[in-house]
PDB file of C-alpha atoms and ligand atoms in Angstrom:
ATOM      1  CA  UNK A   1     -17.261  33.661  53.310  1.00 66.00           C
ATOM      2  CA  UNK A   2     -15.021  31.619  55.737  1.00 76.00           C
ATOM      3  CA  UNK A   3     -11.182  32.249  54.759  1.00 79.00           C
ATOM      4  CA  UNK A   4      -9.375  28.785  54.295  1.00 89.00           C
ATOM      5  CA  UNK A   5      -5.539  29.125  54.744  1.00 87.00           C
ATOM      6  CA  UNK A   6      -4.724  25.710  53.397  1.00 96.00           C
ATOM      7  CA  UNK A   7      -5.327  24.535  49.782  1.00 97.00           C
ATOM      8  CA  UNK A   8      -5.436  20.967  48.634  1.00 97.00           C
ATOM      9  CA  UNK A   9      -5.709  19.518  45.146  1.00 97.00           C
ATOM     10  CA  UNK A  10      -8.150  16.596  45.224  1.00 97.00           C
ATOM     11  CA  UNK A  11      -8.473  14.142  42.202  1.00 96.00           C
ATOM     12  CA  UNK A  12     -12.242  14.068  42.921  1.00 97.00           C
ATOM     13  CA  UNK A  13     -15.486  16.075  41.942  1.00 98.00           C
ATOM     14  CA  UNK A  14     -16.326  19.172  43.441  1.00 98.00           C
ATOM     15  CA  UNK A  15     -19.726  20.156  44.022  1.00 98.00           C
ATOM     16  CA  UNK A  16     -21.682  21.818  47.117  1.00 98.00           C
ATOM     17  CA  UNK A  17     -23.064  18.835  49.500  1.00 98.00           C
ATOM     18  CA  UNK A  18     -19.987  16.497  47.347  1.00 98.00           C
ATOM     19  CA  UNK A  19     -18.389  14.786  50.391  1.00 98.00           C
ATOM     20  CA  UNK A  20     -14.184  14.064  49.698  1.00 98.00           C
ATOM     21  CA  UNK A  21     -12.501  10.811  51.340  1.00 97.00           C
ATOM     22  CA  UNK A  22      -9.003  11.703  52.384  1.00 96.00           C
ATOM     23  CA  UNK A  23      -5.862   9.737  50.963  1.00 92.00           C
ATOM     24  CA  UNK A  24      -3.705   8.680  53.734  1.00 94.00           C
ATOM     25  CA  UNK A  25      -0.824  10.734  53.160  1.00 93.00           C
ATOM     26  CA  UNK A  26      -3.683  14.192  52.658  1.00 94.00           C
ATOM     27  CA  UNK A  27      -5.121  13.470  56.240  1.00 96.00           C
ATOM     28  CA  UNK A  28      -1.300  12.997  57.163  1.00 96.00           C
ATOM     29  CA  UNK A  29      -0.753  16.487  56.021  1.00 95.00           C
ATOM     30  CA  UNK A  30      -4.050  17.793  57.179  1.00 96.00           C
ATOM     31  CA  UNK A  31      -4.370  16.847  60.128  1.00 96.00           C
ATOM     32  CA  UNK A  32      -0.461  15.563  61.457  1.00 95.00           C
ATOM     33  CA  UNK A  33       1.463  18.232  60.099  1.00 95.00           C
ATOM     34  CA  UNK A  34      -1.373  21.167  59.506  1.00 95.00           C
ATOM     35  CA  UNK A  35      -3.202  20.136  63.016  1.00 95.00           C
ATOM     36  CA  UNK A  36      -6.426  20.737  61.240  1.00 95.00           C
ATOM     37  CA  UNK A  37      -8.961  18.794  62.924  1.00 95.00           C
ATOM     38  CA  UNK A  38     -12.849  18.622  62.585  1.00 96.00           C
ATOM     39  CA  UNK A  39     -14.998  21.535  61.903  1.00 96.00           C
ATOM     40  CA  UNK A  40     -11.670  23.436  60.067  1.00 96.00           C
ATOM     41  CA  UNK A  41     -12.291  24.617  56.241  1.00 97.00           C
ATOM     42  CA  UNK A  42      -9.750  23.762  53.477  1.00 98.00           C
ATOM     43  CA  UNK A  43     -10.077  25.333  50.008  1.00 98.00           C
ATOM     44  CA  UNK A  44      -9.946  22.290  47.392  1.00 98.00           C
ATOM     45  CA  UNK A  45      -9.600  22.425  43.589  1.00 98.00           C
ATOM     46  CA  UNK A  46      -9.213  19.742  41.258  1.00 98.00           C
ATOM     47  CA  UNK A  47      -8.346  21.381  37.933  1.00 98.00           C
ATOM     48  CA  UNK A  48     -11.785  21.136  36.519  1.00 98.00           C
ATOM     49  CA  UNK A  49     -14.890  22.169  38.908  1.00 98.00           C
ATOM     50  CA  UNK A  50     -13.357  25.639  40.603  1.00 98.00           C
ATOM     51  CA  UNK A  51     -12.256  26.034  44.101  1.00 98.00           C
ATOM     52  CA  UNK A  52     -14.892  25.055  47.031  1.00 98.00           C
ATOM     53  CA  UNK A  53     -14.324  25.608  50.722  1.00 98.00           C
ATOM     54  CA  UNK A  54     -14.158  22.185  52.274  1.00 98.00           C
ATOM     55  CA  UNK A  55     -15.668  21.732  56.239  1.00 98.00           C
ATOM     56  CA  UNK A  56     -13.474  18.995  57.901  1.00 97.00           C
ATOM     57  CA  UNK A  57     -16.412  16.298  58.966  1.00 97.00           C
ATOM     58  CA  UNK A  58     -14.355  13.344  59.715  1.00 97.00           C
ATOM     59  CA  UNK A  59     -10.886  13.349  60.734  1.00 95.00           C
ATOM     60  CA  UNK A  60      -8.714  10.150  61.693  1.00 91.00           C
ATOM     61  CA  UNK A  61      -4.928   9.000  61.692  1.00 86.00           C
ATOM     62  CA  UNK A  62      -5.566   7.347  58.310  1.00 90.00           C
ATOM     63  CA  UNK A  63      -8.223   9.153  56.592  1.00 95.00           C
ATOM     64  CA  UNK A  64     -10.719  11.550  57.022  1.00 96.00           C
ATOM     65  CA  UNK A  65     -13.604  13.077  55.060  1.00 98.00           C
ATOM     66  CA  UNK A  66     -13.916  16.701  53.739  1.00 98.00           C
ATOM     67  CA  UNK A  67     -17.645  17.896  53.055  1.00 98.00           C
ATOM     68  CA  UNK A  68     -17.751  21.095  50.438  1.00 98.00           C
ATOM     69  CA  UNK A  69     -19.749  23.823  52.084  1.00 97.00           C
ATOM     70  CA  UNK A  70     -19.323  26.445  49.094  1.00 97.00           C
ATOM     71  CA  UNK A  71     -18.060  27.168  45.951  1.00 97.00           C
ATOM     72  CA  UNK A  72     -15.132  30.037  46.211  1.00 97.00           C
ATOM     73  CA  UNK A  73     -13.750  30.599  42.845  1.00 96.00           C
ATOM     74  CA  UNK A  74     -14.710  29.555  39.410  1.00 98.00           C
ATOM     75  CA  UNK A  75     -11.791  27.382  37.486  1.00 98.00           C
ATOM     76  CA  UNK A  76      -9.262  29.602  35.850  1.00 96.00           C
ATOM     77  CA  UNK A  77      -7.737  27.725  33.008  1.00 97.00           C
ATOM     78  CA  UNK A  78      -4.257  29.038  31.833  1.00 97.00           C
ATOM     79  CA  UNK A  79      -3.364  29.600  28.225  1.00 96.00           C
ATOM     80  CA  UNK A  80      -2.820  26.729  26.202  1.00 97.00           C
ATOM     81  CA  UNK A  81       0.678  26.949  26.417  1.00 98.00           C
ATOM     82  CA  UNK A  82       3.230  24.136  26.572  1.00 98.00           C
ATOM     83  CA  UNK A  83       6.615  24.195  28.629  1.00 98.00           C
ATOM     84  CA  UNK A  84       9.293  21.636  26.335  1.00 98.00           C
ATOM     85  CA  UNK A  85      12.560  21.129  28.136  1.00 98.00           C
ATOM     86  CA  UNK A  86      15.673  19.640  28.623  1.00 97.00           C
ATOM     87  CA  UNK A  87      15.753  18.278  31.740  1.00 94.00           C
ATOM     88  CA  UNK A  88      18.825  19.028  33.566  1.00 92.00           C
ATOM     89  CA  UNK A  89      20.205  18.026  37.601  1.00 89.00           C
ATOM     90  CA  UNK A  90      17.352  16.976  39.764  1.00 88.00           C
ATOM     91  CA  UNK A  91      16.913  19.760  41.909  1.00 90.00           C
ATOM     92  CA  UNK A  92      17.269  22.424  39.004  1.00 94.00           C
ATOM     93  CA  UNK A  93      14.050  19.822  36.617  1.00 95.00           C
ATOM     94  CA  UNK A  94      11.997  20.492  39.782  1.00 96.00           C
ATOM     95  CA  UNK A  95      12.675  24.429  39.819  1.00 97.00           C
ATOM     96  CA  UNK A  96      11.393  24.182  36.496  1.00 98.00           C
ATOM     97  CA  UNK A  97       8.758  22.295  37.251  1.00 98.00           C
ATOM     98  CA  UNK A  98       7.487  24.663  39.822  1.00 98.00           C
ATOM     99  CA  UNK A  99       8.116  27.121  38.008  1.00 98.00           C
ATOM    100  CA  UNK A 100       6.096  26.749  35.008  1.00 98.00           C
ATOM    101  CA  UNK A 101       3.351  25.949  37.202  1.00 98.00           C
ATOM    102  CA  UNK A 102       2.877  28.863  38.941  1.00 97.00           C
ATOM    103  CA  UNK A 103       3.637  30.818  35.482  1.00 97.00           C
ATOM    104  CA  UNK A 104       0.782  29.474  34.075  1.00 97.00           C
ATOM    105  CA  UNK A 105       1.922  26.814  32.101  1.00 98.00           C
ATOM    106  CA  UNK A 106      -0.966  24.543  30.562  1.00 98.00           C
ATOM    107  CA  UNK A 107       1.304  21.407  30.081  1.00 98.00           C
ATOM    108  CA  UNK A 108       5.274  20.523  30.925  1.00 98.00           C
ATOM    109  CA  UNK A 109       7.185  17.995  28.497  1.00 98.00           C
ATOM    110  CA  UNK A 110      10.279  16.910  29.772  1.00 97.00           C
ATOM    111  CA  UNK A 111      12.148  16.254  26.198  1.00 97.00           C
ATOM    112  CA  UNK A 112      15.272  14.513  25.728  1.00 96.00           C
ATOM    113  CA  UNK A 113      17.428  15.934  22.850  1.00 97.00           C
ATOM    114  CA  UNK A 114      20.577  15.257  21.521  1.00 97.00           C
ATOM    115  CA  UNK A 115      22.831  16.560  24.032  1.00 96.00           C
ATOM    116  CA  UNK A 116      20.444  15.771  27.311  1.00 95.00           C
ATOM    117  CA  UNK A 117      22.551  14.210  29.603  1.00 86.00           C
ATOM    118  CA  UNK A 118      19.415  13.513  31.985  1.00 78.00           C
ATOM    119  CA  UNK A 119      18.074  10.223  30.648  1.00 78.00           C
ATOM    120  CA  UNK A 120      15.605   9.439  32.800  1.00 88.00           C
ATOM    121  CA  UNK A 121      12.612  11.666  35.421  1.00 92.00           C
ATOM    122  CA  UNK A 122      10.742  10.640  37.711  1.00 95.00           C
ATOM    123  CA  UNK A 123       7.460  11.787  36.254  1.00 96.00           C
ATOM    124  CA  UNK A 124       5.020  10.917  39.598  1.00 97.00           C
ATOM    125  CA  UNK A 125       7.670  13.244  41.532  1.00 96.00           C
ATOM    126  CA  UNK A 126       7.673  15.972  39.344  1.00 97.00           C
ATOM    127  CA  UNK A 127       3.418  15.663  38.911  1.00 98.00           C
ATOM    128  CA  UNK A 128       3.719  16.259  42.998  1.00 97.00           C
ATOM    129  CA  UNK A 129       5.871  19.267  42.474  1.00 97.00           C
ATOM    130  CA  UNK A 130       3.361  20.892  40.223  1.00 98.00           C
ATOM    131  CA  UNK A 131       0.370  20.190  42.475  1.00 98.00           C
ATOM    132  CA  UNK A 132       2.447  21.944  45.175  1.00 97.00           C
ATOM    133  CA  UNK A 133       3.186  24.713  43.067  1.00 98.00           C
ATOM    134  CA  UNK A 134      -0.995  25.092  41.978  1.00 98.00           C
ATOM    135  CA  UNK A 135      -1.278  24.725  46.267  1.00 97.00           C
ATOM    136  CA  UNK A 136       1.275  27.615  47.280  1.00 96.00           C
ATOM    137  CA  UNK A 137      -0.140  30.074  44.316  1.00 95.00           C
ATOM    138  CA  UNK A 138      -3.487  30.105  44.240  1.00 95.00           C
ATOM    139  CA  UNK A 139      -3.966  28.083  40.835  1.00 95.00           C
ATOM    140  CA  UNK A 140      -7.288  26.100  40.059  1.00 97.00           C
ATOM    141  CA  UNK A 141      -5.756  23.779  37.668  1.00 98.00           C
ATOM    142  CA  UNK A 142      -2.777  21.502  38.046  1.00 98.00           C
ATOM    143  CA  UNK A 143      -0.478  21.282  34.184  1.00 98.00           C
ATOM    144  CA  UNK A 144       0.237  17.583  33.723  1.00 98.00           C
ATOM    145  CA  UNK A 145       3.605  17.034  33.590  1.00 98.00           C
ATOM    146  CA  UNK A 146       4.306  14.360  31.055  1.00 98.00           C
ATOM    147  CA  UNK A 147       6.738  11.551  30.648  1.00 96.00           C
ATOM    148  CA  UNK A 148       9.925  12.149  29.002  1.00 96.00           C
ATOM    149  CA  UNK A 149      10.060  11.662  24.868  1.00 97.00           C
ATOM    150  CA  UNK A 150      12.388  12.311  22.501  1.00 96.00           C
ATOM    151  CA  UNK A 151      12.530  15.876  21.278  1.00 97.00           C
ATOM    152  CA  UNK A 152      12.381  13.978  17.444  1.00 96.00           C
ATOM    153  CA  UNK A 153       9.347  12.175  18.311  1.00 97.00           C
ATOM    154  CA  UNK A 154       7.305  14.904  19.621  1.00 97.00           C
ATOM    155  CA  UNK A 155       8.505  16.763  16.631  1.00 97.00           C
ATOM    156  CA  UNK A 156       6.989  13.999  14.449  1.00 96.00           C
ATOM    157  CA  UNK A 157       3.838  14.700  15.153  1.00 94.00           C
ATOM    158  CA  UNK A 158       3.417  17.968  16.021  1.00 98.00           C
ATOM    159  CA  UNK A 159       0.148  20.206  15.762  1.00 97.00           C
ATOM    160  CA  UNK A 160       0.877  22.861  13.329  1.00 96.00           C
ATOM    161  CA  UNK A 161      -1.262  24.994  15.000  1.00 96.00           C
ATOM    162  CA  UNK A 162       0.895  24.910  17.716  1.00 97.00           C
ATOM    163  CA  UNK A 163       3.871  27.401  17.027  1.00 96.00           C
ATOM    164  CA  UNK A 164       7.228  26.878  18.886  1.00 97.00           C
ATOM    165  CA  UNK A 165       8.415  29.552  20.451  1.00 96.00           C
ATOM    166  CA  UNK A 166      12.593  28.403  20.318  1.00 97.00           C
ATOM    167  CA  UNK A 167      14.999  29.502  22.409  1.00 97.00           C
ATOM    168  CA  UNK A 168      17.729  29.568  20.521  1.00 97.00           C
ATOM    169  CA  UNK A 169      21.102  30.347  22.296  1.00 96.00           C
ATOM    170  CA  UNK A 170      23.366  30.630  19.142  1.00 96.00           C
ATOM    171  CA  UNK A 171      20.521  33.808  18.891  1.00 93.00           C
ATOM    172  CA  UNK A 172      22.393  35.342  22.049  1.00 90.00           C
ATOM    173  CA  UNK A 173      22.445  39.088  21.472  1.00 84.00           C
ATOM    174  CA  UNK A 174      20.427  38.923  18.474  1.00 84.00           C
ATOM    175  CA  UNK A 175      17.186  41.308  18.399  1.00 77.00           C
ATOM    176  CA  UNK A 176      14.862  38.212  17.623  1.00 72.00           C
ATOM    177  CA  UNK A 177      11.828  38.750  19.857  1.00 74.00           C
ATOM    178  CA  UNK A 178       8.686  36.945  19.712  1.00 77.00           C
ATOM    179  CA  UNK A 179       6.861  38.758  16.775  1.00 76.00           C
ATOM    180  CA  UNK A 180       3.591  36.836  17.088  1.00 76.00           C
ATOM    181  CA  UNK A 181      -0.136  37.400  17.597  1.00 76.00           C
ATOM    182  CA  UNK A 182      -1.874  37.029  20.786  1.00 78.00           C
ATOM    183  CA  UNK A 183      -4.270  33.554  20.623  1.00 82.00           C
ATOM    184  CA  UNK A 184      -3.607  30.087  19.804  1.00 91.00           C
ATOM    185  CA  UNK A 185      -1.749  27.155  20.905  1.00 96.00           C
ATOM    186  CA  UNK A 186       1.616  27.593  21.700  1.00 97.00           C
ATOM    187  CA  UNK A 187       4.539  25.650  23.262  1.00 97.00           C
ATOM    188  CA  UNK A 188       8.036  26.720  24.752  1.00 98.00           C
ATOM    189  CA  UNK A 189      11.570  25.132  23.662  1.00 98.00           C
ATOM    190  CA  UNK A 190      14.613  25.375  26.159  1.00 98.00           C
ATOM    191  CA  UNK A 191      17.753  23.354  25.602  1.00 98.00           C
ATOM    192  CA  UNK A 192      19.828  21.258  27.418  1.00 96.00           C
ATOM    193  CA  UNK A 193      23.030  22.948  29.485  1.00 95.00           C
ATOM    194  CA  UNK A 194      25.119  21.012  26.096  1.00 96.00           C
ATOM    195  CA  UNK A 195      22.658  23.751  24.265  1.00 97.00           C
ATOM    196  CA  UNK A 196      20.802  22.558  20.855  1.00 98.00           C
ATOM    197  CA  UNK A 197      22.714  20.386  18.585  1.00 98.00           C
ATOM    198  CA  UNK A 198      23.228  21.973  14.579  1.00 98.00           C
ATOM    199  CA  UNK A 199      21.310  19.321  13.459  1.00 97.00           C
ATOM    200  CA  UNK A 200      17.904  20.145  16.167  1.00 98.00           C
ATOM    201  CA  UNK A 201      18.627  23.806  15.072  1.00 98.00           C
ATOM    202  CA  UNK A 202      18.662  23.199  11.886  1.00 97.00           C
ATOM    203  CA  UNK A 203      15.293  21.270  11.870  1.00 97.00           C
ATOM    204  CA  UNK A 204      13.613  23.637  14.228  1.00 98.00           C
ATOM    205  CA  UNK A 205      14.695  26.560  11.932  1.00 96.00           C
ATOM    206  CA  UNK A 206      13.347  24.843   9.092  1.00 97.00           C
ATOM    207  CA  UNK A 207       9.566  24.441  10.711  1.00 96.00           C
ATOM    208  CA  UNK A 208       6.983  26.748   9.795  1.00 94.00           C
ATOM    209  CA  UNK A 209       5.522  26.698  12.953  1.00 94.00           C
ATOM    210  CA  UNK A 210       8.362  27.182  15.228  1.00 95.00           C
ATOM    211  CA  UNK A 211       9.957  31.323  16.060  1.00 95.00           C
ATOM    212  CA  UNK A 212      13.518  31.162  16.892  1.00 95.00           C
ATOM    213  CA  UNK A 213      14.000  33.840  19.797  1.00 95.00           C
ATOM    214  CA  UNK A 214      16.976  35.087  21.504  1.00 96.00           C
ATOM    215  CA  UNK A 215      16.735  35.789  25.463  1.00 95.00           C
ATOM    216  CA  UNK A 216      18.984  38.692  25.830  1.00 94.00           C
ATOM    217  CA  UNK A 217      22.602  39.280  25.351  1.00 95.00           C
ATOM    218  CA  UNK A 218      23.541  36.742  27.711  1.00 96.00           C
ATOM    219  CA  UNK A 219      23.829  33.034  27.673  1.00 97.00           C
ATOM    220  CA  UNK A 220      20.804  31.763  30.660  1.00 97.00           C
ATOM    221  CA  UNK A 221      21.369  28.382  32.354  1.00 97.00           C
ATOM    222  CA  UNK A 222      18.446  26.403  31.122  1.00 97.00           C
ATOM    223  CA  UNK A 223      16.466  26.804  34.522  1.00 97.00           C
ATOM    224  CA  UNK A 224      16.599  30.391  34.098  1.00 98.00           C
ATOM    225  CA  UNK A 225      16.312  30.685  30.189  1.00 98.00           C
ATOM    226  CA  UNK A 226      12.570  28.816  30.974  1.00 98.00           C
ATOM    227  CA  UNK A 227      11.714  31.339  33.227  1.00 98.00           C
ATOM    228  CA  UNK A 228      12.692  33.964  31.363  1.00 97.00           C
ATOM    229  CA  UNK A 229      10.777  32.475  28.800  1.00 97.00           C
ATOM    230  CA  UNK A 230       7.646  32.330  30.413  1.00 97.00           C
ATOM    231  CA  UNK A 231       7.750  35.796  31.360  1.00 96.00           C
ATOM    232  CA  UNK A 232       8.389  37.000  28.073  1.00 94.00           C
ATOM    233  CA  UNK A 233       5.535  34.890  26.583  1.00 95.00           C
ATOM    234  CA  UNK A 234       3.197  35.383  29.397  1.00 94.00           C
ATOM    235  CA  UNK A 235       3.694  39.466  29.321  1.00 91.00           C
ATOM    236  CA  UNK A 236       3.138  39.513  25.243  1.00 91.00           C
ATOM    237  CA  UNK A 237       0.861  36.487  24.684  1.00 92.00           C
ATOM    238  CA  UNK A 238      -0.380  34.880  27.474  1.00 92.00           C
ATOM    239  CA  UNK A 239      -2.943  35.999  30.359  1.00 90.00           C
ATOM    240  CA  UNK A 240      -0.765  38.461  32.585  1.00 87.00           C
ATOM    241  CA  UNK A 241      -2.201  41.464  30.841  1.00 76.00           C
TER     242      UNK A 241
HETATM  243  N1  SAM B   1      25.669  25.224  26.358  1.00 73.80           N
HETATM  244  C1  SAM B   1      25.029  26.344  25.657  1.00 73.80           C
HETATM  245  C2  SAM B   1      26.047  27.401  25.329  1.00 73.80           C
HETATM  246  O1  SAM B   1      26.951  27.551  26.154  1.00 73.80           O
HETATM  247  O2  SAM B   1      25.819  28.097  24.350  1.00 73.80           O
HETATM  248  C3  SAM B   1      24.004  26.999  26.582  1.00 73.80           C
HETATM  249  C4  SAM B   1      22.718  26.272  26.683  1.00 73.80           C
HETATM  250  S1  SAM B   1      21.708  27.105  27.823  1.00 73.80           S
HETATM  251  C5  SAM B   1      22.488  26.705  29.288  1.00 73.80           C
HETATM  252  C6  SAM B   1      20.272  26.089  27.872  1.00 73.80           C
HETATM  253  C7  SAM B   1      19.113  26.580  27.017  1.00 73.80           C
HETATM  254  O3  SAM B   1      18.644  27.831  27.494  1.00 73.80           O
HETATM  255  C8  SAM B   1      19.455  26.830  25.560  1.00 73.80           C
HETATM  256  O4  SAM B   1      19.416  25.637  24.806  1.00 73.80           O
HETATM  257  C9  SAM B   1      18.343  27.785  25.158  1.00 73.80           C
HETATM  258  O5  SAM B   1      17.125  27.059  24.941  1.00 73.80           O
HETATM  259  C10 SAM B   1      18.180  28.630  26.404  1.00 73.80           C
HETATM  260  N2  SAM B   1      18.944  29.871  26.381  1.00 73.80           N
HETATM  261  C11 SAM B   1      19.897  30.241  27.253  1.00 73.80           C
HETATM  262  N3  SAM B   1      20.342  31.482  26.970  1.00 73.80           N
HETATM  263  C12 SAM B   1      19.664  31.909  25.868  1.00 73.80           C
HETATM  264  C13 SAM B   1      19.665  33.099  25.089  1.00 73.80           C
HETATM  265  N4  SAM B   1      20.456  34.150  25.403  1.00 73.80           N
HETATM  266  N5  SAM B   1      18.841  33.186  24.017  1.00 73.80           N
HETATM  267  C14 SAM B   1      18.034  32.147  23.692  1.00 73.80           C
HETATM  268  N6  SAM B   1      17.968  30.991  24.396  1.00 73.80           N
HETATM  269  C15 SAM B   1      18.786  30.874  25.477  1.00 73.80           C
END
C-alpha cells in the first residue's frame, strides 16, 4: 500500500472509485504550500467512512480533484465522551481545543459559567483547530466543537445517562478520584481561571449524575486541568487501554 504523508479531512463521501472536488483553500494547501501535484496520494477521512488513500487526478490554482484509490483504515470512533469548558484567552481555548482532539474527545462545549470572563468564540475557528488536530494525529473522526451556551442551560437538559465527571478545584488535595465504571456516556467539567462559583458547585454537587474529582494537590490553570483530565479519564475509562 502506497504511504501518504499528508492527511486531509474532506466533508464528502469516501468510497473506492468516489472522486473529491477540492475547496479552494485545500488545493491552496495541497498543492501551493504541500507542492503536491498530479499523480501524488493523500490519505482523506471524513469522520464517518474510514481513511482512503486519495490519487491526485486534477490539480489547478483553484481547485483540483482527488480520486480514492483504496481504503486504508476503517473509522475509529472515540468514546462518547464530552469536553465542557470555560473558555479562557484565545490562544490558551485553542490549546484546548487541540487538545481534546487528539485525546480523543467525542464532542467540545465551550460553556460560559458564572465567572467566564470569555463571552464570546469563534466557533468556525476553533472547528478548524480540531480538524487540524484529527490531521497531525492520525484521527478518523473530527469532535464537533459546539457553540458557546450557558453552563445553566446545558445543565437544564442534561442526559442523565451522561455522568459529569467535575473538576472541582475547592477538591484540591482531596483523594476524590473518579470511582466509576468503564462504559457509557460521559462528559468532562473544567472551570473558568475565576474557578466555579458556590452556587455552580453547589448545583453540580447536588446532581446525581455528576462525580466531583480533585486533580492533584495542586491548583491546574484550566488549560492544563483539561488535559489532565483527559488523561485521567482516558487511562481509567476511555479507549487508551
Ligand atoms: N481560580 C481558581 C482557584 O484559584 O481556586 C482556579 C480555577 S482553575 C485555574 C480552572 C479549573 O481547572 C477549575 O475550575 C477546575 O475545573 C480545574 N482545576 C484546576 N485545578 C484543579 C484541581 N487541583 N482539582 C480539580 N480541578 C481543578
Amino acid at each position: 500500500m502506497v504511504e501518504a504523508k499528508i492527511r486531509l479531512y474532506v466533508d464528502h463521501p469516501l468510497a473506492v472509485g468516489q472522486s473529491i472536488p477540492l475547496e479552494r483553500d485545500q488545493a491552496h494547501y495541497l498543492f501551493g504550500v504541500m507542492r503536491q501535484g498530479e499523480g501524488a496520494f493523500i490519505a482523506l477521512f471524513n469522520s464517518r467512512d474510514g481513511e482512503f488513500l486519495a490519487e491526485v487526478t486534477q490539480a489547478g490554482k483553484r481547485g483540483g480533484t482527488l480520486t480514492c484509490r483504496e481504503k486504508s483504515r476503517d473509522l475509529q470512533m472515540p468514546p462518547d465522551l464530552w469536553l465542557l469548558f470555560a473558555p479562557i484567552k484565545k490562544t490558551r481555548t485553542d490549546f484546548i481545543v487541540e487538545k481534546a482532539a487528539e485525546m480523543g474527545a467525542m464532542r467540545i462545549c465551550p460553556v460560559s459559567t458564572d465567572f467566564t470572563n470569555s463571552e464570546r468564540i469563534r466557533q468556525d475557528r476553533l472547528q478548524a483547530h480540531a480538524v487540524e488536530a484529527a490531521e497531525q494525529c492520525g484521527g478518523t473522526y473530527v469532535p464537533e466543537v459546539a457553540d458557546l451556551v450557558k453552563l445553566d442551560r446545558l445543565l437544564a437538559d442534561w442526559d442523565p445517562e451522561r455522568q459529569i465527571m467535575f473538576c472541582d478545584e475547592a477538591l484540591v488535595g482531596a483523594a476524590e478520584v473518579l470511582g466509576a465504571v468503564k462504559g457509557g456516556k460521559w462528559a468532562i467539567l473544567i472551570g473558568p481561571e475565576g474557578g466555579f462559583s458556590d452556587a455552580e458547585r453547589k448545583r453540580l454537587h447536588a446532581l446525581p449524575y455528576a462525580h466531583a474529582v480533585s486533580l492533584g494537590p495542586r491548583i491546574l490553570r484550566a488549560d492544563t486541568a483539561a488535559v489532565a483530565a483527559l488523561t485521567v479519564w482516558q487511562q481509567q475509562l476511555g479507549d487508551w487501554v
